[in-house]
Coordinates of C-alpha atoms and ligand atoms in Angstrom, one line a residue:
M1 CA 43.6 -114.3 17.1
T2 CA 43.8 -115.6 13.6
T3 CA 41.5 -115.7 10.6
S4 CA 39.8 -118.5 8.6
N5 CA 40.9 -116.6 5.4
E6 CA 44.0 -118.4 4.3
S7 CA 45.5 -115.8 2.1
L8 CA 45.1 -113.1 4.9
Q9 CA 46.6 -115.4 7.4
A10 CA 49.5 -116.3 5.1
W11 CA 50.1 -112.6 4.4
V12 CA 50.1 -111.7 8.1
D13 CA 52.6 -114.5 8.8
E14 CA 54.8 -113.4 6.0
I15 CA 54.8 -109.8 7.2
A16 CA 55.5 -110.8 10.7
A17 CA 58.5 -112.9 9.5
L18 CA 59.7 -109.9 7.6
T19 CA 59.2 -107.1 10.2
K20 CA 59.8 -109.2 13.4
P21 CA 57.4 -107.6 15.8
D22 CA 57.4 -108.5 19.5
R23 CA 53.6 -108.9 19.5
I24 CA 50.8 -109.2 17.0
H25 CA 47.4 -107.7 17.9
W26 CA 44.4 -108.3 15.6
C27 CA 42.1 -105.3 16.0
D28 CA 38.5 -106.2 16.8
G29 CA 37.2 -102.6 16.6
S30 CA 35.7 -102.6 20.1
D31 CA 35.4 -99.5 22.3
D32 CA 37.5 -101.3 25.0
E33 CA 40.3 -101.8 22.5
Y34 CA 40.2 -98.1 21.5
Q35 CA 40.5 -97.2 25.2
D36 CA 43.5 -99.6 25.6
L37 CA 45.2 -98.0 22.6
I38 CA 44.6 -94.5 24.1
D39 CA 45.9 -95.6 27.5
H40 CA 49.0 -97.1 26.0
M41 CA 49.7 -93.9 24.0
L42 CA 49.2 -91.8 27.2
D43 CA 51.7 -94.1 29.0
I44 CA 54.4 -93.7 26.4
G45 CA 53.8 -90.0 25.8
D46 CA 52.4 -90.3 22.3
L47 CA 49.2 -88.6 23.4
I48 CA 48.6 -85.8 25.9
R49 CA 45.2 -85.7 27.7
L50 CA 43.4 -82.4 27.1
N51 CA 41.4 -80.7 30.0
E52 CA 38.0 -81.7 31.2
N53 CA 36.2 -79.2 28.9
F54 CA 37.3 -81.5 26.1
E55 CA 36.2 -84.9 27.3
N56 CA 38.1 -87.9 26.0
C57 CA 40.1 -85.5 23.7
Y58 CA 43.8 -86.0 23.2
L59 CA 46.7 -84.2 21.5
H60 CA 49.2 -86.0 19.4
R61 CA 52.4 -84.1 18.3
S62 CA 53.8 -85.6 15.3
D63 CA 57.5 -85.4 14.3
P64 CA 57.9 -81.8 13.0
S65 CA 59.2 -83.2 9.7
D66 CA 56.0 -85.3 9.3
V67 CA 53.0 -83.0 9.3
A68 CA 51.4 -83.4 5.8
R69 CA 51.2 -85.6 2.8
V70 CA 54.4 -86.0 0.8
E71 CA 53.6 -86.0 -2.9
H72 CA 57.2 -86.2 -4.0
L73 CA 57.6 -89.4 -2.0
T74 CA 54.3 -91.0 -3.2
F75 CA 54.5 -93.4 -6.1
V76 CA 52.2 -95.4 -8.3
C77 CA 54.1 -98.6 -9.2
S78 CA 52.1 -99.9 -12.1
R79 CA 53.9 -102.4 -14.4
D80 CA 53.8 -100.0 -17.3
E81 CA 55.0 -96.4 -16.6
D82 CA 52.4 -95.0 -19.0
D83 CA 49.6 -96.4 -16.9
A84 CA 50.7 -94.2 -14.0
G85 CA 50.9 -91.2 -16.3
P86 CA 52.6 -87.8 -16.0
N87 CA 50.3 -87.0 -13.0
N88 CA 52.1 -89.6 -10.8
H89 CA 55.6 -90.4 -9.7
W90 CA 56.3 -93.9 -10.9
M91 CA 58.7 -96.5 -9.9
A92 CA 59.1 -100.0 -11.4
P93 CA 57.3 -102.5 -9.2
D94 CA 60.4 -104.7 -8.7
E95 CA 62.6 -101.7 -7.7
A96 CA 59.9 -100.4 -5.4
R97 CA 59.5 -103.8 -3.7
A98 CA 63.2 -104.3 -3.2
K99 CA 63.5 -100.8 -1.7
M100 CA 60.5 -101.4 0.6
N101 CA 61.6 -104.9 1.6
G102 CA 64.9 -103.4 2.8
L103 CA 63.1 -100.8 4.9
F104 CA 60.6 -103.2 6.4
T105 CA 63.1 -105.9 7.3
G106 CA 63.1 -106.1 11.1
C107 CA 61.5 -102.7 11.4
M108 CA 58.9 -103.8 14.1
K109 CA 61.5 -105.3 16.5
G110 CA 60.4 -104.3 20.0
R111 CA 57.0 -103.1 18.7
T112 CA 53.5 -104.4 18.5
M113 CA 52.2 -105.2 15.0
Y114 CA 48.5 -104.2 14.7
V115 CA 46.4 -106.1 12.1
I116 CA 43.5 -103.8 11.2
P117 CA 40.7 -105.2 9.1
Y118 CA 38.5 -102.4 7.7
C119 CA 35.6 -101.9 5.4
M120 CA 35.3 -98.7 3.2
G121 CA 31.6 -98.1 3.0
P122 CA 28.6 -99.6 4.8
I123 CA 29.4 -103.2 5.8
D124 CA 26.4 -104.5 3.8
S125 CA 26.8 -102.4 0.7
P126 CA 27.7 -104.0 -2.7
Y127 CA 29.6 -100.8 -3.4
S128 CA 31.9 -101.2 -0.4
R129 CA 35.4 -102.6 -0.5
C130 CA 37.6 -104.0 2.3
G131 CA 41.2 -103.8 3.2
V132 CA 43.6 -104.8 5.9
E133 CA 46.2 -102.5 7.2
I134 CA 49.2 -103.9 9.1
T135 CA 51.0 -101.2 11.1
D136 CA 53.3 -100.7 14.1
S137 CA 51.6 -97.5 15.1
A138 CA 48.9 -97.4 17.9
Y139 CA 48.0 -93.9 16.7
V140 CA 47.2 -95.3 13.3
A141 CA 45.1 -98.1 14.8
A142 CA 43.1 -95.6 17.0
N143 CA 42.6 -93.2 14.0
M144 CA 41.4 -96.1 11.8
K145 CA 38.8 -97.0 14.5
L146 CA 37.4 -93.5 14.2
M147 CA 37.8 -93.1 10.4
T148 CA 36.6 -96.5 9.1
R149 CA 34.3 -99.5 9.9
M150 CA 37.1 -101.4 11.5
G151 CA 37.4 -104.7 13.3
D152 CA 35.3 -107.9 13.5
A153 CA 32.5 -106.9 11.1
A154 CA 35.0 -106.0 8.4
L155 CA 37.0 -109.2 9.0
A156 CA 33.8 -111.2 8.6
R157 CA 33.2 -109.6 5.3
I158 CA 36.7 -110.2 4.2
E159 CA 36.3 -113.9 5.1
K160 CA 33.1 -114.0 3.0
D161 CA 34.4 -112.0 -0.1
D162 CA 38.0 -113.4 0.0
K163 CA 39.2 -110.1 -1.5
F164 CA 40.9 -107.2 0.3
V165 CA 43.5 -104.5 -0.3
R166 CA 46.7 -105.2 1.5
G167 CA 48.2 -102.2 3.2
L168 CA 51.6 -102.4 5.0
H169 CA 52.7 -99.5 7.1
S170 CA 55.5 -98.7 9.5
I171 CA 56.5 -95.4 11.0
G172 CA 60.1 -96.6 10.7
E173 CA 62.3 -94.0 12.2
L174 CA 60.2 -91.0 10.9
D175 CA 63.2 -90.2 8.8
P176 CA 62.2 -88.1 5.7
D177 CA 65.1 -89.7 3.8
R178 CA 63.6 -93.1 4.5
R179 CA 60.0 -92.3 3.7
F180 CA 58.0 -93.7 0.8
I181 CA 54.3 -94.2 0.0
M182 CA 54.1 -96.9 -2.7
H183 CA 51.0 -98.2 -4.5
F184 CA 50.8 -101.4 -6.6
P185 CA 47.4 -101.0 -8.1
E186 CA 47.5 -104.3 -10.1
E187 CA 48.1 -106.2 -6.9
L188 CA 45.7 -104.1 -4.8
E189 CA 48.6 -103.4 -2.5
I190 CA 50.0 -100.4 -0.6
Q191 CA 53.3 -100.1 1.3
S192 CA 54.0 -97.0 3.4
F193 CA 57.2 -96.4 5.4
G194 CA 58.5 -93.6 7.5
S195 CA 55.5 -91.4 8.1
G196 CA 52.7 -91.4 10.7
Y197 CA 50.7 -88.5 9.1
G198 CA 47.1 -89.0 8.0
G199 CA 47.1 -89.4 4.3
N200 CA 50.5 -91.2 4.3
A201 CA 49.6 -93.6 7.1
L202 CA 45.9 -94.1 7.5
L203 CA 45.9 -96.3 4.4
G204 CA 42.2 -96.7 4.1
K205 CA 41.8 -93.1 3.1
K206 CA 43.8 -91.6 0.2
C207 CA 45.9 -94.7 -0.6
H208 CA 43.1 -97.2 -0.7
A209 CA 39.8 -95.2 -1.2
L210 CA 41.3 -93.0 -3.9
R211 CA 44.5 -94.2 -5.5
I212 CA 43.8 -98.0 -5.5
A213 CA 40.0 -97.5 -5.7
S214 CA 40.2 -95.2 -8.7
W215 CA 42.1 -97.9 -10.6
Q216 CA 39.6 -100.5 -9.6
A217 CA 36.7 -98.2 -10.4
R218 CA 38.0 -97.7 -14.0
Q219 CA 38.1 -101.4 -14.5
E220 CA 34.7 -101.9 -12.9
G221 CA 32.9 -98.9 -14.4
W222 CA 32.5 -96.6 -11.4
L223 CA 34.3 -93.5 -9.9
A224 CA 36.4 -93.0 -6.8
E225 CA 36.5 -89.3 -6.1
H226 CA 37.9 -86.6 -3.8
M227 CA 34.4 -85.3 -3.1
L228 CA 32.1 -84.4 -0.2
I229 CA 28.4 -85.5 -0.3
V230 CA 25.8 -83.2 1.1
E231 CA 22.0 -83.3 1.4
I232 CA 20.1 -80.0 1.0
E233 CA 16.5 -79.9 2.1
S234 CA 14.4 -76.9 1.3
P235 CA 11.7 -75.5 3.6
E236 CA 9.2 -77.3 1.3
G237 CA 10.9 -80.6 1.9
E238 CA 12.5 -81.0 -1.5
K239 CA 15.8 -82.9 -1.1
H240 CA 18.9 -82.8 -3.3
Y241 CA 22.2 -84.6 -2.9
L242 CA 25.3 -82.8 -4.2
A243 CA 28.8 -84.1 -4.6
A244 CA 31.7 -81.6 -4.7
A245 CA 35.4 -82.0 -5.5
F246 CA 37.7 -79.3 -4.1
P247 CA 41.4 -79.7 -3.6
S248 CA 42.8 -80.4 -0.1
A249 CA 42.1 -77.7 2.4
C250 CA 39.7 -75.9 0.0
G251 CA 36.4 -76.3 1.9
K252 CA 34.9 -79.8 1.5
T253 CA 34.4 -80.5 5.2
N254 CA 33.0 -77.0 5.7
L255 CA 30.5 -77.2 2.8
A256 CA 29.5 -80.7 3.9
M257 CA 28.3 -79.5 7.3
L258 CA 27.4 -75.9 6.5
I259 CA 25.0 -73.9 8.7
P260 CA 22.3 -72.0 6.7
P261 CA 22.5 -68.3 7.2
E262 CA 19.8 -66.6 9.4
S263 CA 17.8 -65.5 6.3
H264 CA 17.4 -69.2 5.4
A265 CA 15.1 -70.4 8.1
G266 CA 13.7 -73.9 7.3
W267 CA 16.6 -75.0 5.1
K268 CA 18.3 -78.2 6.4
V269 CA 21.8 -79.4 5.5
R270 CA 22.9 -82.9 6.3
T271 CA 26.3 -84.6 5.8
I272 CA 26.8 -87.9 4.0
G273 CA 30.6 -87.5 3.5
D274 CA 33.3 -84.8 3.8
D275 CA 36.2 -86.0 1.7
I276 CA 35.6 -89.1 -0.5
A277 CA 32.8 -90.3 -2.7
W278 CA 32.4 -93.6 -4.5
L279 CA 30.0 -93.1 -7.4
H280 CA 28.1 -95.8 -9.2
L281 CA 25.4 -95.8 -11.9
D282 CA 22.4 -97.8 -10.7
A283 CA 20.1 -99.9 -12.9
N284 CA 18.0 -96.9 -13.8
G285 CA 21.1 -94.8 -14.9
Q286 CA 21.0 -92.7 -11.8
L287 CA 24.4 -91.8 -10.3
R288 CA 24.5 -92.8 -6.7
A289 CA 27.2 -92.0 -4.1
I290 CA 28.4 -93.6 -0.9
N291 CA 30.9 -92.2 1.5
P292 CA 33.5 -95.0 2.1
E293 CA 34.6 -93.4 5.3
A294 CA 33.1 -93.4 8.8
G295 CA 34.9 -90.4 10.3
Y296 CA 36.5 -87.1 9.5
F297 CA 40.2 -86.1 9.4
G298 CA 39.6 -82.4 9.2
V299 CA 41.6 -79.2 9.0
V300 CA 41.5 -77.5 12.5
P301 CA 42.6 -73.9 11.9
G302 CA 39.8 -71.6 10.9
T303 CA 37.2 -73.6 12.8
N304 CA 35.0 -71.5 15.2
E305 CA 31.5 -70.7 16.2
Q306 CA 31.0 -68.3 13.3
T307 CA 32.7 -70.2 10.4
N308 CA 31.4 -73.7 11.4
R309 CA 29.4 -74.1 14.6
N310 CA 28.8 -77.8 13.8
A311 CA 32.5 -78.7 13.4
N312 CA 33.3 -76.6 16.5
Q313 CA 30.7 -78.6 18.5
M314 CA 31.7 -81.9 17.0
I315 CA 35.3 -81.6 18.3
Q316 CA 34.5 -80.8 21.9
S317 CA 34.7 -84.5 22.9
D318 CA 36.1 -87.9 21.8
T319 CA 38.5 -86.3 19.4
I320 CA 42.1 -86.8 18.6
F321 CA 43.9 -83.5 17.7
T322 CA 47.1 -83.6 15.8
N323 CA 49.6 -80.7 15.9
V324 CA 47.4 -78.0 17.5
A325 CA 48.6 -75.7 20.3
V326 CA 47.4 -75.7 23.9
T327 CA 46.5 -73.0 26.4
A328 CA 47.9 -72.7 29.9
T329 CA 45.0 -74.8 31.1
N330 CA 45.6 -77.5 28.5
E331 CA 42.8 -76.7 26.1
P332 CA 43.5 -77.1 22.4
W333 CA 44.1 -73.9 20.6
W334 CA 44.4 -72.9 16.9
E335 CA 44.5 -69.9 14.7
D336 CA 41.1 -68.2 14.5
K337 CA 39.8 -69.9 17.6
T338 CA 37.8 -67.2 19.4
T339 CA 38.5 -68.2 23.0
G340 CA 41.8 -68.7 25.0
T341 CA 45.3 -67.9 24.1
P342 CA 48.1 -70.3 23.1
A343 CA 50.7 -71.2 25.8
I344 CA 52.5 -74.1 24.1
D345 CA 52.8 -74.3 20.3
W346 CA 52.3 -77.4 18.1
K347 CA 55.9 -78.5 18.6
G348 CA 55.6 -78.4 22.4
N349 CA 57.6 -75.2 22.8
P350 CA 56.4 -72.1 24.7
Y351 CA 54.4 -70.1 22.3
A352 CA 56.1 -67.1 20.7
A353 CA 54.5 -65.2 17.8
E354 CA 57.8 -64.8 16.0
N355 CA 58.0 -68.6 15.6
G356 CA 55.0 -68.7 13.3
P357 CA 51.5 -70.0 13.9
A358 CA 50.7 -71.7 17.3
A359 CA 48.9 -74.6 15.6
H360 CA 50.4 -76.1 12.5
P361 CA 48.4 -74.8 9.5
N362 CA 47.6 -78.4 8.6
S363 CA 46.8 -79.5 12.2
R364 CA 43.9 -81.9 12.0
F365 CA 41.0 -83.4 14.1
T366 CA 40.0 -87.0 13.9
V367 CA 36.5 -87.7 14.9
S368 CA 33.7 -90.2 14.3
A369 CA 31.2 -89.0 11.7
Q370 CA 28.4 -89.8 14.1
Q371 CA 29.5 -86.8 16.3
N372 CA 28.6 -84.4 13.5
P373 CA 25.4 -82.7 14.6
T374 CA 24.3 -82.8 11.0
W375 CA 25.3 -86.4 10.3
S376 CA 22.8 -88.1 8.0
P377 CA 21.8 -91.8 8.7
L378 CA 21.9 -92.1 4.9
A379 CA 25.7 -92.3 5.3
D380 CA 25.0 -95.9 6.4
D381 CA 22.6 -96.7 3.6
P382 CA 24.1 -99.5 1.4
A383 CA 22.4 -98.0 -1.7
G384 CA 24.0 -94.6 -1.2
V385 CA 22.2 -91.4 -2.3
P386 CA 21.2 -90.1 -5.8
I387 CA 23.4 -87.2 -7.0
S388 CA 21.7 -84.2 -8.6
A389 CA 24.9 -82.2 -9.3
I390 CA 28.6 -82.6 -9.4
I391 CA 30.5 -79.5 -8.4
F392 CA 34.2 -78.8 -9.0
G393 CA 36.0 -76.0 -7.3
G394 CA 39.3 -74.4 -6.5
R395 CA 41.0 -71.8 -4.4
R396 CA 41.5 -68.9 -7.0
R397 CA 42.0 -65.4 -5.8
E398 CA 41.4 -64.3 -9.4
L399 CA 39.6 -65.3 -12.6
A400 CA 37.2 -68.1 -11.6
P401 CA 33.7 -66.7 -11.1
L402 CA 31.7 -67.6 -7.9
V403 CA 29.8 -70.2 -9.9
Y404 CA 29.1 -71.4 -13.4
Q405 CA 27.4 -74.4 -15.0
A406 CA 28.9 -76.6 -17.7
K407 CA 27.0 -76.9 -20.9
D408 CA 26.8 -80.6 -20.9
W409 CA 28.6 -83.7 -19.5
A410 CA 31.6 -83.6 -21.9
H411 CA 32.1 -79.8 -21.2
G412 CA 31.8 -80.6 -17.5
V413 CA 34.6 -83.1 -17.8
L414 CA 36.7 -80.4 -19.4
V415 CA 35.8 -78.0 -16.6
G416 CA 36.9 -80.7 -14.1
A417 CA 40.1 -81.4 -16.0
G418 CA 40.9 -77.7 -16.0
V419 CA 40.5 -77.1 -12.3
A420 CA 43.4 -75.1 -10.8
S421 CA 43.9 -74.2 -7.2
E422 CA 46.4 -72.5 -4.9
T423 CA 48.4 -75.1 -3.0
T424 CA 47.7 -75.5 0.7
A425 CA 49.4 -76.8 3.8
A426 CA 47.8 -80.2 3.3
A427 CA 50.9 -81.3 1.4
T428 CA 54.5 -80.4 2.0
G429 CA 55.9 -77.7 -0.4
K430 CA 55.1 -74.1 -1.2
V431 CA 51.7 -72.8 -0.3
G432 CA 49.7 -70.4 -2.5
I433 CA 51.0 -71.5 -5.9
V434 CA 48.3 -72.0 -8.5
R435 CA 48.6 -75.5 -10.1
R436 CA 46.3 -77.7 -12.1
D437 CA 44.4 -80.1 -9.9
P438 CA 42.0 -81.9 -12.2
M439 CA 38.8 -83.0 -10.4
A440 CA 40.8 -82.2 -7.2
M441 CA 42.5 -85.6 -7.8
K442 CA 46.1 -84.5 -8.8
P443 CA 47.6 -86.2 -5.7
F444 CA 45.1 -89.1 -5.6
C445 CA 44.4 -90.6 -9.1
G446 CA 46.1 -94.0 -9.2
Y447 CA 46.4 -94.0 -13.0
N448 CA 47.1 -91.8 -16.1
F449 CA 44.8 -88.7 -16.1
A450 CA 44.3 -89.1 -19.8
D451 CA 42.7 -92.5 -19.2
Y452 CA 40.8 -91.1 -16.3
W453 CA 39.2 -88.3 -18.4
G454 CA 38.3 -90.9 -20.9
H455 CA 36.6 -92.9 -18.2
W456 CA 34.7 -89.9 -17.1
L457 CA 33.6 -89.0 -20.6
G458 CA 32.4 -92.6 -21.1
F459 CA 29.6 -92.2 -18.6
S460 CA 27.6 -90.2 -21.1
N461 CA 27.3 -93.3 -23.2
R462 CA 25.9 -95.2 -20.3
S463 CA 23.2 -92.9 -19.0
E464 CA 20.9 -90.1 -20.1
K465 CA 20.2 -89.0 -16.5
L466 CA 23.7 -87.9 -15.5
P467 CA 24.0 -85.0 -12.9
Q468 CA 24.5 -81.4 -14.0
M469 CA 28.1 -80.2 -13.6
F470 CA 29.2 -76.9 -12.0
H471 CA 32.3 -75.0 -10.9
V472 CA 32.5 -72.8 -7.8
N473 CA 35.1 -70.5 -6.3
W474 CA 34.7 -69.3 -2.7
F475 CA 38.1 -67.7 -2.6
R476 CA 38.0 -64.6 -4.9
R477 CA 39.8 -61.6 -3.4
D478 CA 40.3 -57.9 -4.1
Q479 CA 43.6 -56.1 -4.4
S480 CA 43.9 -55.8 -0.6
G481 CA 43.4 -59.5 -0.1
R482 CA 39.9 -59.3 1.2
F483 CA 37.5 -62.2 0.3
L484 CA 34.8 -60.9 -2.1
W485 CA 32.4 -63.7 -1.0
P486 CA 31.6 -64.4 2.7
G487 CA 31.7 -68.1 2.2
F488 CA 30.9 -70.8 4.7
G489 CA 27.2 -70.9 5.5
D490 CA 26.5 -68.3 2.9
N491 CA 27.6 -70.8 0.3
L492 CA 24.1 -72.3 0.6
R493 CA 23.0 -69.3 -1.5
V494 CA 25.1 -70.6 -4.4
L495 CA 24.0 -74.2 -3.8
R496 CA 20.4 -73.0 -4.2
W497 CA 21.1 -71.6 -7.6
I498 CA 22.8 -74.9 -8.6
I499 CA 19.7 -76.8 -7.4
D500 CA 17.4 -74.4 -9.3
R501 CA 19.4 -75.0 -12.4
C502 CA 19.1 -78.8 -12.0
E503 CA 15.4 -78.3 -11.7
N504 CA 15.2 -76.0 -14.7
R505 CA 13.7 -73.3 -12.5
V506 CA 16.0 -70.4 -13.3
D507 CA 17.5 -68.8 -16.4
A508 CA 21.1 -68.1 -16.8
V509 CA 23.6 -66.0 -18.8
E510 CA 25.3 -68.0 -21.5
T511 CA 29.1 -67.3 -21.8
P512 CA 31.9 -69.1 -23.5
I513 CA 32.9 -70.8 -20.3
G514 CA 29.4 -71.9 -19.3
Y515 CA 26.2 -70.6 -17.8
L516 CA 26.5 -68.0 -15.1
P517 CA 23.8 -66.7 -12.7
R518 CA 22.1 -63.4 -13.3
A519 CA 23.1 -61.3 -10.3
E520 CA 19.5 -61.1 -9.1
D521 CA 19.3 -64.9 -9.0
I522 CA 21.7 -65.3 -6.1
D523 CA 19.7 -64.6 -3.0
V524 CA 21.7 -62.0 -1.0
E525 CA 19.0 -61.2 1.6
G526 CA 20.7 -60.4 4.9
L527 CA 24.2 -60.0 3.3
Q528 CA 26.1 -56.8 3.4
M529 CA 27.5 -57.1 -0.1
E530 CA 28.5 -54.4 -2.4
A531 CA 27.0 -54.6 -5.9
N532 CA 30.5 -54.1 -7.3
D533 CA 31.7 -57.2 -5.6
M534 CA 28.9 -59.3 -6.9
A535 CA 29.6 -58.0 -10.4
T536 CA 33.2 -59.0 -10.1
L537 CA 32.2 -62.4 -8.8
L538 CA 30.0 -63.0 -11.7
S539 CA 32.2 -61.6 -14.5
V540 CA 34.1 -63.5 -17.3
D541 CA 37.1 -61.6 -18.5
A542 CA 37.5 -63.0 -22.1
A543 CA 41.2 -62.0 -22.5
K544 CA 42.2 -63.7 -19.2
W545 CA 40.0 -66.7 -20.0
R546 CA 41.8 -67.1 -23.3
E547 CA 45.0 -67.2 -21.4
E548 CA 43.6 -69.7 -19.0
M549 CA 42.2 -71.9 -21.8
N550 CA 45.6 -71.8 -23.6
S551 CA 47.3 -72.9 -20.4
I552 CA 44.7 -75.7 -20.0
G553 CA 45.5 -76.7 -23.6
E554 CA 49.2 -76.9 -22.8
Y555 CA 48.5 -78.9 -19.7
L556 CA 46.4 -81.4 -21.7
E557 CA 49.3 -81.7 -24.2
E558 CA 51.5 -83.0 -21.4
F559 CA 49.5 -86.2 -21.5
G560 CA 50.2 -86.7 -25.2
E561 CA 48.2 -89.0 -27.4
R562 CA 46.3 -90.7 -24.7
V563 CA 44.2 -87.6 -24.2
P564 CA 40.7 -88.3 -25.5
Q565 CA 39.9 -86.5 -28.8
K566 CA 36.5 -85.5 -27.3
L567 CA 38.2 -83.6 -24.5
L568 CA 40.4 -81.7 -27.0
Q569 CA 37.3 -80.9 -29.1
E570 CA 35.6 -79.5 -26.0
H571 CA 38.7 -77.4 -25.3
R572 CA 38.8 -76.1 -28.9
K573 CA 35.1 -75.2 -28.7
V574 CA 35.5 -73.0 -25.6
L575 CA 38.7 -71.4 -27.0
D576 CA 36.9 -70.6 -30.3
S577 CA 33.9 -69.1 -28.6
L578 CA 36.2 -66.8 -26.6
G579 CA 37.1 -65.3 -29.9
Ligands
GTP601 P1 40.9 -81.8 3.1 O1 40.5 -82.4 4.4 O2 42.4 -81.4 3.1 O3 40.6 -82.5 1.9 O4 40.2 -80.3 3.1 P2 38.8 -79.8 2.9 O5 38.5 -79.5 1.4 O6 37.8 -80.6 3.6 O7 38.9 -78.3 3.5 P3 38.2 -77.7 4.8 O8 36.7 -77.6 4.7 O9 38.8 -78.3 6.0 O10 38.7 -76.2 4.7 C1 40.0 -75.8 4.7 C2 40.2 -74.4 5.1 O11 39.5 -73.5 4.2 C3 39.8 -74.1 6.5 O12 40.8 -73.2 7.1 C4 38.5 -73.3 6.3 O13 38.3 -72.4 7.4 C5 38.7 -72.6 5.0 N1 37.4 -72.5 4.3 C6 36.4 -73.4 4.1 N2 35.3 -73.0 3.5 C7 35.6 -71.7 3.2 C8 34.8 -70.6 2.6 O14 33.7 -70.8 2.1 N3 35.4 -69.4 2.5 C9 36.7 -69.2 3.0 N4 37.2 -68.0 2.8 N5 37.4 -70.1 3.6 C10 36.9 -71.4 3.7
SPV602 C1 43.8 -84.1 2.1 O1 45.0 -83.8 2.2 O2 43.1 -84.0 1.1 C2 43.2 -84.7 3.3 C3 44.0 -85.0 4.4 O3 42.0 -85.0 3.3 S1 44.9 -86.5 4.2 O4 44.1 -87.6 4.7 O5 46.1 -86.4 5.0 O6 45.2 -86.7 2.8
MN603 MN1 41.1 -84.6 1.3

């Protein structure tokens, strides 16, 4: 196949000449093609078929050195280093291109080159953007089919728009020393070599829909964010759409498909998106969100009937599992799964407890969003959904209360900029280290955070109907390590307070860091919670917050003179009111 779009055809020809594949396959996105990809991977041993209880489910074991995003090998190659900012690794575009050209030369010899046209967002939405990923990985092609609107329809839109993000990917030799994820935002281009893992290899997701899109969004006046989008409907039929940014492996997928607790009969929760939101102001000044993705690449460990019945059900069929364990009867198994026992670990070795967890802590499922029992058809609405509240959050065993509300938009931007969270297994490196992760975008913002905060602040000049902003923390613990808040479905109780605040239906306690709930305003019916725990969850320790605000101040200073004065003023205000 070929395309009528000359620049796409020329680029594909150029990449084929560089990488020298044996075959070129243009993906049409059909179900037959998906099955062919699966059959091929079963043949060559890249996939293992799981047993009949998991219909059309497969296990992929990645190279043990290639199980998570690699932030130290991810670069933003803008022409000016300051445009990438201290939040990114930077390499000069010429140097990066020379390095990548060397790696890509002849790298697809003996392999098939897949050309994958995809559309991020509903095919007919003005907010959507297209891309083409060229890859030598059938695993990537199959995952892109589940994760994006991939194939003929996307190609037709590309031929109409004549604009697309170019993503070039090769697994290379999966050698960590020859692994780089490069972004050229000015050219709308991505080059990724040496990894087959999700965020490094499925280029539509973090590379395009966040790093490149955030850059485009700044120029065009919108936001590309690491946010879930969820619909909450009350028993009376009142609907609200919330967008929430939590760092990787901090609960977005779970919140986006939560199951109301038993005490909450009549409440309905539907999922628009679980990881990425593109936010635009409409003609009336209403902020609207689309989910650019069409599938979920979710954390497997921790998923079970109690924590997330929907996710558990969603991954019983037509799912690609990456790096989970299997039982003796070839069912997938992971930590906190409530049935079965592991026989073979994620590396393919006989399971032995002393070798660590059976499933990799960052093992993932890939599944079409339509399999989610709470999938909302509004995920396909070209106009997106109107957002009532923006929620930031992190994984903090101390300090951050269960929930608080920012005083206004500018204060909310400071709250977002100050987000800190314990690192997780979603990226290589140490787990459990608290680091700043502004707006949960530390690994994903394709430009200087100082400019990004300025872009966020600017929205208040453009609309008087902006969403309210909040911060949540589901992860407070006591001395013994026990979670103080039950989390998961019970998080609805907190979302209700957030909605009531948006609707001006409930008072709050004003503190220097923002508005907190009165304890009686969080509905705890049916919860076995100690009053003490709730008091801890809703307390603000001024001395510790002064330390926190000083540390946020030091962090902002790292960005030098580009930091907006307005943000520094907000910071000063909070610090002053802490006394
Ligand atoms: P990415 O896909 O990496 O962006 O992650 P995510 O933000 O979608 O995180 P996800 O919902 O997959 O949750 C990650 C881990 O946190 C899983 O092991 C969950 O079981 C756990 N988790 C999610 N929500 C809660 C919660 O409310 N409380 C507690 N204690 N754990 C949670
Ligand atoms: C994350 O790490 O935030 C993910 C998984 O959502 S990945 O697509 O690999 O980035
Ligand atoms: Mn994510």
